[in-house]
Short mmCIF file of C-alpha atoms and ligand atoms in Angstrom, two decimals:
data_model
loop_
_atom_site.label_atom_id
_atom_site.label_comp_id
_atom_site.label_asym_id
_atom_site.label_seq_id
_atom_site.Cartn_x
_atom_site.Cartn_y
_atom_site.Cartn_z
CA UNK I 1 -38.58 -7.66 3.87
CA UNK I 2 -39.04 -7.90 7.67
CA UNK I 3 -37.29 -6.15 10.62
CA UNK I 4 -34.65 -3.25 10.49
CA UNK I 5 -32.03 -6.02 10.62
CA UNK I 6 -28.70 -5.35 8.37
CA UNK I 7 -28.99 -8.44 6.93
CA UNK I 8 -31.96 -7.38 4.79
CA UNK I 9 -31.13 -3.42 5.31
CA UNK I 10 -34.30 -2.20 3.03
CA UNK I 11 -37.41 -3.08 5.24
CA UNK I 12 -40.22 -1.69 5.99
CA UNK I 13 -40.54 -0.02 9.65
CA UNK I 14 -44.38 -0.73 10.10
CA UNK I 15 -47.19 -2.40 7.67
CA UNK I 16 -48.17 0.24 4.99
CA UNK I 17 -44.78 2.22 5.36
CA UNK I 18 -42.45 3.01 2.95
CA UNK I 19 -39.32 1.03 2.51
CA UNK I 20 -36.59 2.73 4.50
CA UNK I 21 -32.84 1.97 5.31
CA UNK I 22 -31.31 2.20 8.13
CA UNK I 23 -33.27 5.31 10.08
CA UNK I 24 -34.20 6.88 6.87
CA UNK I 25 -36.97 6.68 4.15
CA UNK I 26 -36.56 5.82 0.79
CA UNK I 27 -38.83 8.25 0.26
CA UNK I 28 -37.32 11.14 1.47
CA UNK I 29 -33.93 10.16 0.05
CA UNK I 30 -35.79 10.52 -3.77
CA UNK I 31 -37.07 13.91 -2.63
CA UNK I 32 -33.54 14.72 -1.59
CA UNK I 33 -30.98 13.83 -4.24
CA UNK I 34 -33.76 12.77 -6.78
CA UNK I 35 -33.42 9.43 -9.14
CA UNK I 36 -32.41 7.23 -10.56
CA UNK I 37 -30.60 6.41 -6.56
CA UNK I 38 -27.95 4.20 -5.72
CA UNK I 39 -28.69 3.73 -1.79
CA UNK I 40 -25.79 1.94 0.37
CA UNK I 41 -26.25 0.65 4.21
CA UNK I 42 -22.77 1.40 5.53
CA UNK I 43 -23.80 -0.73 8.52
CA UNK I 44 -24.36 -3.80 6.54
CA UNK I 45 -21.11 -4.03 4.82
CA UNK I 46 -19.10 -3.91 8.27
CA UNK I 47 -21.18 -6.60 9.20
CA UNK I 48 -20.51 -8.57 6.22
CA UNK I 49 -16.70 -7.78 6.12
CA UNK I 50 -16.82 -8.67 9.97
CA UNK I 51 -18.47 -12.09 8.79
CA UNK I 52 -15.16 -13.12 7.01
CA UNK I 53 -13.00 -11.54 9.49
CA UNK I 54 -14.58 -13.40 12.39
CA UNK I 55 -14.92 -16.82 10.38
CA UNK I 56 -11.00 -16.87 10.11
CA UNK I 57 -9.76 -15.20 13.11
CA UNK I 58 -8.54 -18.26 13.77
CA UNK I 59 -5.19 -18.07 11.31
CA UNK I 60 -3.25 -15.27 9.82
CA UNK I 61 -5.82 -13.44 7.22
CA UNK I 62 -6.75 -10.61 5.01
CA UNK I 63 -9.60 -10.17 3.70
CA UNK I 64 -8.96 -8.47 0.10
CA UNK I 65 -12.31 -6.24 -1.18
CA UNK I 66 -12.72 -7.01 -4.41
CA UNK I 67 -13.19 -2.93 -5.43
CA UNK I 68 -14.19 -3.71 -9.08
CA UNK I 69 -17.72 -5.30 -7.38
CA UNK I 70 -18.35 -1.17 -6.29
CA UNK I 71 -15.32 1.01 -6.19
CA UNK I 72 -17.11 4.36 -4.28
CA UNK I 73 -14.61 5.96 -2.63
CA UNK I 74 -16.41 6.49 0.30
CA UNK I 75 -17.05 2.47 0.67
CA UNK I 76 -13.47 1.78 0.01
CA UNK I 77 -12.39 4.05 3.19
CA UNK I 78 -15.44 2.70 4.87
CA UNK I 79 -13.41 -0.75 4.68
CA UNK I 80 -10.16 0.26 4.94
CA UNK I 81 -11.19 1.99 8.19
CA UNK I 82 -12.36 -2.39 9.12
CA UNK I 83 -8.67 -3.50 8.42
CA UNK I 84 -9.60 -4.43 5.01
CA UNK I 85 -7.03 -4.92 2.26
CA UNK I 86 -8.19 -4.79 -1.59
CA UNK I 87 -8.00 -6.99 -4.61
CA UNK I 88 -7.52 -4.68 -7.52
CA UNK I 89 -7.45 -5.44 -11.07
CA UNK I 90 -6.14 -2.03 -12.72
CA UNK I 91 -3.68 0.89 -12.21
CA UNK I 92 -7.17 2.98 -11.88
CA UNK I 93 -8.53 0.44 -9.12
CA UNK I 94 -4.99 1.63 -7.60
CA UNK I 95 -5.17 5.23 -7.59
CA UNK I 96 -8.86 4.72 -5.48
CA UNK I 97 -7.52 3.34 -2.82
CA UNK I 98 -4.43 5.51 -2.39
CA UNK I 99 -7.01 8.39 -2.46
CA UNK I 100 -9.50 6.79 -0.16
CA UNK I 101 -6.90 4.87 2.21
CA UNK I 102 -3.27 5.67 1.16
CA UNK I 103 -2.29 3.63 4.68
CA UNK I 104 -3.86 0.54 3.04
CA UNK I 105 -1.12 0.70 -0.25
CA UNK I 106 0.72 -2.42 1.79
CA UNK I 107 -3.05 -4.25 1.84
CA UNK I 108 -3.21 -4.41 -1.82
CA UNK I 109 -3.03 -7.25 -4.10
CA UNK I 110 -3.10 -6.49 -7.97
CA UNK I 111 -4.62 -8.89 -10.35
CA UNK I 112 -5.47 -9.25 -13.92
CA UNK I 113 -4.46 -11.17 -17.10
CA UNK I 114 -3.15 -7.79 -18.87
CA UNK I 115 -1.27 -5.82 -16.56
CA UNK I 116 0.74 -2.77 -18.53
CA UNK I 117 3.91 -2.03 -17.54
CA UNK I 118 3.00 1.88 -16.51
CA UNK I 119 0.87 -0.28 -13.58
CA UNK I 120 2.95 -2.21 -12.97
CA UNK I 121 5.60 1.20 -12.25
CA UNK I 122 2.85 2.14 -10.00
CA UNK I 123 1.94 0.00 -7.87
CA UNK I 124 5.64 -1.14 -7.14
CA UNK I 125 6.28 2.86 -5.96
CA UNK I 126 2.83 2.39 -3.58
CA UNK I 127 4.27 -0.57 -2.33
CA UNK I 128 1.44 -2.79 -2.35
CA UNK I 129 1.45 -6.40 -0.36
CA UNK I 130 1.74 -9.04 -3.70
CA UNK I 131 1.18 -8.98 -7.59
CA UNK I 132 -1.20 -12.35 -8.77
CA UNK I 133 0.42 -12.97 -11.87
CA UNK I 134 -1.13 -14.44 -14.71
CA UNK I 135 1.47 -15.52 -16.92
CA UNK I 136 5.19 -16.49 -17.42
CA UNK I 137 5.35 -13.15 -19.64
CA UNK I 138 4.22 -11.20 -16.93
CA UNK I 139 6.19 -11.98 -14.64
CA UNK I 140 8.90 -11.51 -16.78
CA UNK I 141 8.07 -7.73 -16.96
CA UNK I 142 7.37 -7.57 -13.55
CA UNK I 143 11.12 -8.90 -13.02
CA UNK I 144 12.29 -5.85 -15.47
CA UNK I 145 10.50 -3.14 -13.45
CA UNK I 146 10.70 -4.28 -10.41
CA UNK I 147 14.94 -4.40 -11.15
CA UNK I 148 13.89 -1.16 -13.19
CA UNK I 149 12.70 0.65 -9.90
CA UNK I 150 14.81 -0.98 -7.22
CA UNK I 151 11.94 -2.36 -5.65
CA UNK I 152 11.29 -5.97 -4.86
CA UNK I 153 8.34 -7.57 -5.98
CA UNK I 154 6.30 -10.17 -3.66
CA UNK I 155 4.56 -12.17 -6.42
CA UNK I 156 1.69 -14.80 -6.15
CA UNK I 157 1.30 -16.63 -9.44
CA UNK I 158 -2.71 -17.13 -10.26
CA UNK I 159 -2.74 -21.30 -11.40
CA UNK I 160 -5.87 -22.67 -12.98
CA UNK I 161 -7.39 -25.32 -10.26
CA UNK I 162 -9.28 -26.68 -13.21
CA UNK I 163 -12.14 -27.07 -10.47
CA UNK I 164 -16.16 -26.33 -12.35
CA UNK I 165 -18.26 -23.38 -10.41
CA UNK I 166 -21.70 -23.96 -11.23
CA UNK I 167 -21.95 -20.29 -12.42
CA UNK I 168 -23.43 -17.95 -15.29
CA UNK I 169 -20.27 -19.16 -17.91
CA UNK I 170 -19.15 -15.46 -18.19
CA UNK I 171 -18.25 -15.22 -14.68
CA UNK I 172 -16.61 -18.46 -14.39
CA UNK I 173 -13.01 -18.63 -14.45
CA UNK I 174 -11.43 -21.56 -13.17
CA UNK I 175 -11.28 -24.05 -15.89
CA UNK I 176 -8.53 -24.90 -17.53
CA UNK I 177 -9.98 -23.60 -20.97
CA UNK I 178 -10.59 -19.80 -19.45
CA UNK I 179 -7.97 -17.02 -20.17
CA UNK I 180 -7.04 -16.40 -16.27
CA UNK I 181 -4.50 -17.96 -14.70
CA UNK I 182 -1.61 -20.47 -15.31
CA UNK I 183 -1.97 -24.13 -15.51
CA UNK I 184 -1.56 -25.62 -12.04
CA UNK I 185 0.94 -28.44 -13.79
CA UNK I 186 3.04 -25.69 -15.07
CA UNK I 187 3.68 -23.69 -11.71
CA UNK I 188 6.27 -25.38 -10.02
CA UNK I 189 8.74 -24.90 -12.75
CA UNK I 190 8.32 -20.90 -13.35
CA UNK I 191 8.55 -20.80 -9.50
CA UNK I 192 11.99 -22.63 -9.34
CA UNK I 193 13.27 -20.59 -12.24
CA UNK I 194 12.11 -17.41 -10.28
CA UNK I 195 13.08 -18.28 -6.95
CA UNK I 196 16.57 -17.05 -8.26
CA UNK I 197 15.75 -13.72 -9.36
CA UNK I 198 16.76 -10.86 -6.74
CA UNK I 199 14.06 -8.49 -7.88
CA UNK I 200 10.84 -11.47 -7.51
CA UNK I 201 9.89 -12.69 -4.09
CA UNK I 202 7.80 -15.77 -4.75
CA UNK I 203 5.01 -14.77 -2.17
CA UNK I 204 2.27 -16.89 -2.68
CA UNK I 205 -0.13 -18.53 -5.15
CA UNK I 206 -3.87 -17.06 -5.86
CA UNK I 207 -6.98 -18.83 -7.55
CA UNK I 208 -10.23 -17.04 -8.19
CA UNK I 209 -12.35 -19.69 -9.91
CA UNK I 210 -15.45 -17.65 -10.32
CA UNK I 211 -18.44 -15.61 -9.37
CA UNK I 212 -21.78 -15.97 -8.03
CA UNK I 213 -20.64 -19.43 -6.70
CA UNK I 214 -23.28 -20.69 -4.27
CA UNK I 215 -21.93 -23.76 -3.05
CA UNK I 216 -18.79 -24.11 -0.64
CA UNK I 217 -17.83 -27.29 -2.21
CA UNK I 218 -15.46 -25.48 -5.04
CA UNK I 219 -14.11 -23.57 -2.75
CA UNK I 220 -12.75 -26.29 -0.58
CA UNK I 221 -11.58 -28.41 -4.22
CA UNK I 222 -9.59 -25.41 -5.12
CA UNK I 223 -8.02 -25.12 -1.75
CA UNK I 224 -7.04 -28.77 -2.01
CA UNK I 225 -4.81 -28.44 -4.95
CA UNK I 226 -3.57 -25.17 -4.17
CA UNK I 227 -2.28 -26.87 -0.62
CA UNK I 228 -0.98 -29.70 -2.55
CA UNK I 229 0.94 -27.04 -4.65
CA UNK I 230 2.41 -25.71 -1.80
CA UNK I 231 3.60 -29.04 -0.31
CA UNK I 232 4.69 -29.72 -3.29
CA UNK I 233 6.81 -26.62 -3.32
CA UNK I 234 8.22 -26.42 0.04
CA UNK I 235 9.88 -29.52 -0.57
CA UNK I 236 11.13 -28.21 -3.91
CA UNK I 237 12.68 -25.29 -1.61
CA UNK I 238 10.46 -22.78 -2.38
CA UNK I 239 8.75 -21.70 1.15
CA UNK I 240 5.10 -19.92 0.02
CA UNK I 241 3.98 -17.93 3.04
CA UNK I 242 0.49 -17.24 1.56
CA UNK I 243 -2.78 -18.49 -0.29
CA UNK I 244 -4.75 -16.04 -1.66
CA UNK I 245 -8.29 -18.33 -2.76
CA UNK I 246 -9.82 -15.44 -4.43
CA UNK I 247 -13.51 -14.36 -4.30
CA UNK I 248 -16.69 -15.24 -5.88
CA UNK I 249 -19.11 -16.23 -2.75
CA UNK I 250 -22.31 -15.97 -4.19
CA UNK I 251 -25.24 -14.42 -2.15
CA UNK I 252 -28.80 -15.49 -2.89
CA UNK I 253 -30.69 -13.11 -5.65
CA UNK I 254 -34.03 -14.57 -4.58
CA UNK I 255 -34.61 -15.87 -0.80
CA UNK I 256 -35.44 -12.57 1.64
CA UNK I 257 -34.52 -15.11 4.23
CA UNK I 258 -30.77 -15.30 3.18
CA UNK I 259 -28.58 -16.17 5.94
CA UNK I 260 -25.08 -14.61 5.13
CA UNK I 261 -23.61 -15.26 8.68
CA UNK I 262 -24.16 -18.99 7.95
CA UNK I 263 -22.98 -18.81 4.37
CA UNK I 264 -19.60 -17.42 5.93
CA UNK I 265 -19.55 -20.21 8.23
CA UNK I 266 -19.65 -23.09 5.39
CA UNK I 267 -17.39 -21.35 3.50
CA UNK I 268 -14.37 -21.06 5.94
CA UNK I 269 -15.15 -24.45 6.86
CA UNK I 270 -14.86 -25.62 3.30
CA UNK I 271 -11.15 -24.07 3.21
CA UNK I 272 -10.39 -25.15 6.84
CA UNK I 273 -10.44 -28.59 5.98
CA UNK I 274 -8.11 -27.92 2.60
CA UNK I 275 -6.00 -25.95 5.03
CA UNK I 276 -5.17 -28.07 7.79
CA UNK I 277 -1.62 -28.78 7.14
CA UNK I 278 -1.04 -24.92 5.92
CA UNK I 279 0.26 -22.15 8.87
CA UNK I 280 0.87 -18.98 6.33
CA UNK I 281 -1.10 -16.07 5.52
CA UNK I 282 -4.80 -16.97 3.82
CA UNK I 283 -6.11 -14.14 1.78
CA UNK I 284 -9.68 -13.86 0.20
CA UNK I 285 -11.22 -11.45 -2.39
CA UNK I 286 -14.79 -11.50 -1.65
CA UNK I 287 -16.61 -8.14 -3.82
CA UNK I 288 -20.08 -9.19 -4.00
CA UNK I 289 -20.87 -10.93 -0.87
CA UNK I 290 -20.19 -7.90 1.21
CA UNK I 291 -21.78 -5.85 -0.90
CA UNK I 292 -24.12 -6.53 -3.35
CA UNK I 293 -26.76 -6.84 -0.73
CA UNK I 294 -25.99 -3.85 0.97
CA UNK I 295 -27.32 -1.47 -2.09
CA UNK I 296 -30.41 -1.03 -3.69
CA UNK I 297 -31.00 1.20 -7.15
CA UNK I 298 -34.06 3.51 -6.49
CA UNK I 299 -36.00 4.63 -9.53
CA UNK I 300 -39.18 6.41 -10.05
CA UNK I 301 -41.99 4.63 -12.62
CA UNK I 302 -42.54 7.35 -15.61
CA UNK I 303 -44.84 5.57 -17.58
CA UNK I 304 -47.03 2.59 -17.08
CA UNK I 305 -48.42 1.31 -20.50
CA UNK I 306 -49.85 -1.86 -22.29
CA UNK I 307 -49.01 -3.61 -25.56
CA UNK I 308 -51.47 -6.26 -26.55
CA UNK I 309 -51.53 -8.79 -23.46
CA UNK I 310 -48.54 -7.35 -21.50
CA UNK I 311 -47.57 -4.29 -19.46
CA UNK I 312 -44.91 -2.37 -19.17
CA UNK I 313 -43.72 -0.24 -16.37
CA UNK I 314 -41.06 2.37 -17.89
CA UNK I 315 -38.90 3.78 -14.87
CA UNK I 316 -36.34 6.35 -14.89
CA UNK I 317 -33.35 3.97 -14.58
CA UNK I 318 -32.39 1.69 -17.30
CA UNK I 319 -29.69 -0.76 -18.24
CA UNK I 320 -26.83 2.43 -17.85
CA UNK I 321 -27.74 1.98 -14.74
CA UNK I 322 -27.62 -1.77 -13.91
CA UNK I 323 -26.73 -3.80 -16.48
CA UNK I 324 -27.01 -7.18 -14.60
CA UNK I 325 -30.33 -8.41 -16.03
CA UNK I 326 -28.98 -7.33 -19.79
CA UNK I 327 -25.73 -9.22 -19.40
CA UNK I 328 -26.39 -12.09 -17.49
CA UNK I 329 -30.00 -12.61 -17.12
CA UNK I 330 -29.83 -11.38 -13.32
CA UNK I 331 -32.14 -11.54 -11.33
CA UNK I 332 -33.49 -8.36 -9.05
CA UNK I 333 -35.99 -8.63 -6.44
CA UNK I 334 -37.87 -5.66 -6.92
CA UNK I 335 -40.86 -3.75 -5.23
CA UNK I 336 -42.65 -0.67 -4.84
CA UNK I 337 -41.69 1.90 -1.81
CA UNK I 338 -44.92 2.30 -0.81
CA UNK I 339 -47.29 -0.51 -1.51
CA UNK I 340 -50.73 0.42 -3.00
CA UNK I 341 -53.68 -2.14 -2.59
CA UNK I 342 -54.12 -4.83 -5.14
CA UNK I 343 -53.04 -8.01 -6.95
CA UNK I 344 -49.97 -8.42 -8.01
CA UNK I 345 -50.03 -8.65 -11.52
CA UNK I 346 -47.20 -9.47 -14.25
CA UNK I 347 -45.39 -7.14 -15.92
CA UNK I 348 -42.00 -6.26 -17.71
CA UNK I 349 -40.14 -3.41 -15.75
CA UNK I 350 -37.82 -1.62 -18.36
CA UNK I 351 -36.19 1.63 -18.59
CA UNK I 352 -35.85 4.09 -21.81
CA UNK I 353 -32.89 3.21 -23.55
CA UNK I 354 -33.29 1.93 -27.00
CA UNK I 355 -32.48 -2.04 -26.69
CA UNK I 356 -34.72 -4.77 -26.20
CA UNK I 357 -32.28 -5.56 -23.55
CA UNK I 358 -33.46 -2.99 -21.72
CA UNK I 359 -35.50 -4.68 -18.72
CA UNK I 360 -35.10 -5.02 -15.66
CA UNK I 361 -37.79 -7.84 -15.18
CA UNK I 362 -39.56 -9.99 -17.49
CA UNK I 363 -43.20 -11.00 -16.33
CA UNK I 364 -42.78 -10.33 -12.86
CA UNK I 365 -45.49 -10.29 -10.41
CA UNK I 366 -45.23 -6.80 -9.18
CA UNK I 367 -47.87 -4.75 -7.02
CA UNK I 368 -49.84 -1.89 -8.26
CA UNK I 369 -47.99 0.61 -9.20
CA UNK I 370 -48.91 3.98 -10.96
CA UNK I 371 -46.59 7.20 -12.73
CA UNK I 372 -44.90 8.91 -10.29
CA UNK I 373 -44.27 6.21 -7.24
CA UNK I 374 -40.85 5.30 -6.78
CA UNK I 375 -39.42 1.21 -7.07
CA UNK I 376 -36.59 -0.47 -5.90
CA UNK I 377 -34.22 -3.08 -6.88
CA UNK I 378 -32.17 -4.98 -4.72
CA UNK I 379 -29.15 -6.42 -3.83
CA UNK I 380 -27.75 -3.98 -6.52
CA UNK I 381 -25.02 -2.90 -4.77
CA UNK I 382 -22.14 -4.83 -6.40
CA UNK I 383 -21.58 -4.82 -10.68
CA UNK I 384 -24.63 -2.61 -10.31
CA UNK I 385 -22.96 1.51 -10.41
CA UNK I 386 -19.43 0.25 -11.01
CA UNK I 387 -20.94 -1.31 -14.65
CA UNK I 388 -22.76 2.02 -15.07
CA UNK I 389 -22.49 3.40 -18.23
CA UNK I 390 -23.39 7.09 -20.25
CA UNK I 391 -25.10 4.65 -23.08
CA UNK I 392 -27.63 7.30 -24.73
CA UNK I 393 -26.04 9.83 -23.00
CA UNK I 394 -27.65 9.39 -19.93
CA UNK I 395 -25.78 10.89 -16.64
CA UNK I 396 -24.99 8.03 -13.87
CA UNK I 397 -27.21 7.75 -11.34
CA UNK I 398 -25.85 9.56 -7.67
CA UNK I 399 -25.11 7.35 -4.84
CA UNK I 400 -25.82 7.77 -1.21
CA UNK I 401 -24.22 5.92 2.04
CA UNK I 402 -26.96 5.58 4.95
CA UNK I 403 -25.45 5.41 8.65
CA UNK I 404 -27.93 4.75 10.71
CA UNK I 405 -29.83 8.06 10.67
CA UNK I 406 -27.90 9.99 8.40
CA UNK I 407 -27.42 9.72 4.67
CA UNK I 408 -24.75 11.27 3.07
CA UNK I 409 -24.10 11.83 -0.79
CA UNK I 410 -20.75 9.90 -1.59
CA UNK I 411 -21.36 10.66 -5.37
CA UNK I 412 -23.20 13.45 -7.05
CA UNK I 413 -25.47 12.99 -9.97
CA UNK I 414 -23.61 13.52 -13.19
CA UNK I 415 -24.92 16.69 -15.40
CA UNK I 416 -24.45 16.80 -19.04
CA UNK I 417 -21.80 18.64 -19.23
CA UNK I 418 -19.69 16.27 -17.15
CA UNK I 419 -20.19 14.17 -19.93
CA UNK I 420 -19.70 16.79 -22.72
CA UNK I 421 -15.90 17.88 -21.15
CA UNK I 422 -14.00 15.69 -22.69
CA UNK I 423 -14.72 15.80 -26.02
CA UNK I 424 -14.13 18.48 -28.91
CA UNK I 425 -15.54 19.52 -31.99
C1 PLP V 1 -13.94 -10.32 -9.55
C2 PLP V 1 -12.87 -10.86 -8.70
C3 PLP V 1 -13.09 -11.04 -7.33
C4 PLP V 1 -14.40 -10.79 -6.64
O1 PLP V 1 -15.39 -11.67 -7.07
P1 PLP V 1 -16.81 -11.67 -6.31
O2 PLP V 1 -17.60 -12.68 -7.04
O3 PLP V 1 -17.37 -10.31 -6.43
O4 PLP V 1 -16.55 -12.04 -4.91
C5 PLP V 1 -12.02 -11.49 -6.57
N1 PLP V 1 -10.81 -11.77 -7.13
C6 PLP V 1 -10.59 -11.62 -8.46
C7 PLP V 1 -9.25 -11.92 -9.00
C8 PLP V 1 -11.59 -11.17 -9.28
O5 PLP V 1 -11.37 -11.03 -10.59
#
């Protein structure tokens, strides 16, 4: 954690100072709005959205936030302010843009394996840029509302590249034996029959073959068919004007020294090559890489306690709060605000709720730490608050967006009887 740099936003200003990020301390922000604390550097997600923006100025491109990786309000009109467009994958995903960004509706692209026809409705009446259909059935009923509605449809359909991601299995997708997407061998046909349909504009063709992917090399397979596809295509008659290649850049869970600007660099380079014969639109639908690192969860240690040979340090957020190490064995740097002196010694970080699964860390070499001093755990900005849950019946955490100096609350700490409304007795 070295220099105010946005690349690593949570540093520490001097030796012996608390973490801050941007201008402000981490400290101070606990004081303030209290924890468990989602904190957000707004400056390091335009940095990292201007990373994929600059690596493909060179073509027509839109760069499609993922919002299910954190779908704050405040972040999405953050980006949308950038020229970003959105990958969404529900009618819900919708309605937060058009609240956020309304003028981005014609930057959206919907996808999903189980769109319902009521999102469908809407999302044809926002006019959003292209549906990534999953199946022959869907695009069947996106035919029927689309004639329903008097409103054409620009469709991409989502094939299966059958390329392997070296990924945690549940976040890999594009194998042939995964429920996303349509068999690659399969497309040409339901384009043709399409092609003919007034209502259907065949647009494009998406992939998304996965998350957390840390090599380019998939990237640039996938491409390859995908261009193939559309040779394949135009000589068929059907004229693609865009290839949407999904998300799923992985960032680096571990390494302080992570060099996103590089990572970028590889990446478009991966595609470029795929690309070369291909002068439409490219789309991508990174969520994580712009901004899991740009968020850190804050929490404050309640108890710190031993059981036979091991310790325990109990903190005040728990898997509700970040379910990554739970669900996929994630890992979380993680380190005190303020460093106390001492060895680093190994302990399990866990929060209250009742599940073994509730950790954080399993013997992890952490620094001193004692009741009361506050922790934090990066790169916990994406799948971190949008998997939050009310498990136990435990309020989500609030969420702040640092500019430089100023911090701002873009979420307020949920009270009990937010969670109490909607039920009766
Ligand atoms: C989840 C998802 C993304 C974003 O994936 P990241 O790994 O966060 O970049 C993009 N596109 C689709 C279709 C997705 O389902």
């Amino acid at each position: 954690m070295g220099q105010p740099f946005f690349s690593r936003p949570f540093y520490r200003p001097r030796p012996g100072a608390p973490l801050y990020c941007g201008k402000v301390s981490l400290e101070a922000l606990a004081r303030r709005y209290g924890t468990p604390l989602y904190v957000y550097s707004a400056d390091q997600i335009r940095e990292r959205l201007a990373l994929f923006q600059a690596a493909f100025a060179g073509r027509e491109h839109l760069v499609c936030y993922a919002v299910k990786a954190n779908s704050a309000l405040a972040i999405l009109k953050l980006l949308a302010g950038r020229g970003a467009g959105f990958d969404i994958v529900s009618g819900g995903e919708l309605e937060r843009v058009l609240a956020a960004a309304p003028e981005a509706a014609g930057r959206v692209v919907f996808s999903g394996v189980g769109k319902t026809a009521a999102e469908i409705d809407l999302a044809l009446e926002a006019g959003i840029l292209a549906f990534n259909v999953e199946s022959e059935a869907e695009l069947h009923l996106l035919a029927e509302r689309a004639r329903k509605r008097k409103r054409r449809a620009r469709f991409a359909l989502r094939v299966n590249p059958d390329v392997f991601a070296d990924t945690h299995p549940y976040i890999s997708t594009g194998l042939r034996e995964h429920k996303f997407g349509i068999d690659i061998r399969q497309a040409p046909k339901i384009y043709k029959n399409m092609a003919r349909n007034r209502w259907l504009e065949a647009y494009g063709v998406s992939v998304h073959i996965g998350s957390q992917i840390r090599s380019a090399e998939p990237f640039g397979a996938a491409m390859e068919r995908v261009s193939r596809l559309v040779e394949q295509l135009a000589r068929e008659g059907v004229a693609l004007h865009a290839i949407d290649a999904g998300g799923g850049l992985g960032i680096d869970y571990h390494a302080a020294g992570f060099d996103a600007a590089a990572k970028v660099t590889e990446y478009a380079a991966a595609m470029a090559s795929a690309l070369a014969g291909f002068h439409g639109s490219l789309l991508i639908e990174p969520g994580r890489f712009v901004i899991a690192q740009a968020g850190a969860l804050v929490a404050r240690v309640l108890y710190v306690k031993r059981n036979g040979k091991k310790t325990f340090v109990i903190t005040d957020a728990a898997m509700n709060d970040l379910i990554r190490p739970a669900l996929y064995q994630a890992h979380h740097e993680i380190a005190p605000v303020r460093l106390r002196a001492g060895k680093p010694r190994p302990v399990d970080v866990v929060g209250p709720v009742c599940e073994s699964g509730d950790f954080f860390a399993r013997d992890r070499n952490l620094a001193p730490v004692q009741p009361g001093d506050l922790l934090v755990l990066l790169d916990a900005g994406a799948y971190g608050m949008a998997q939050s849950s009310n498990y136990n019946t435990r309020p989500r955490a609030a969420e702040v967006l640092v500019e430089g100096a100023r911090a701002r609350i873009i979420r307020r700490r949920e009270t009990i009887s937010d969670l109490l409304a909607p039920e009766s007795i």
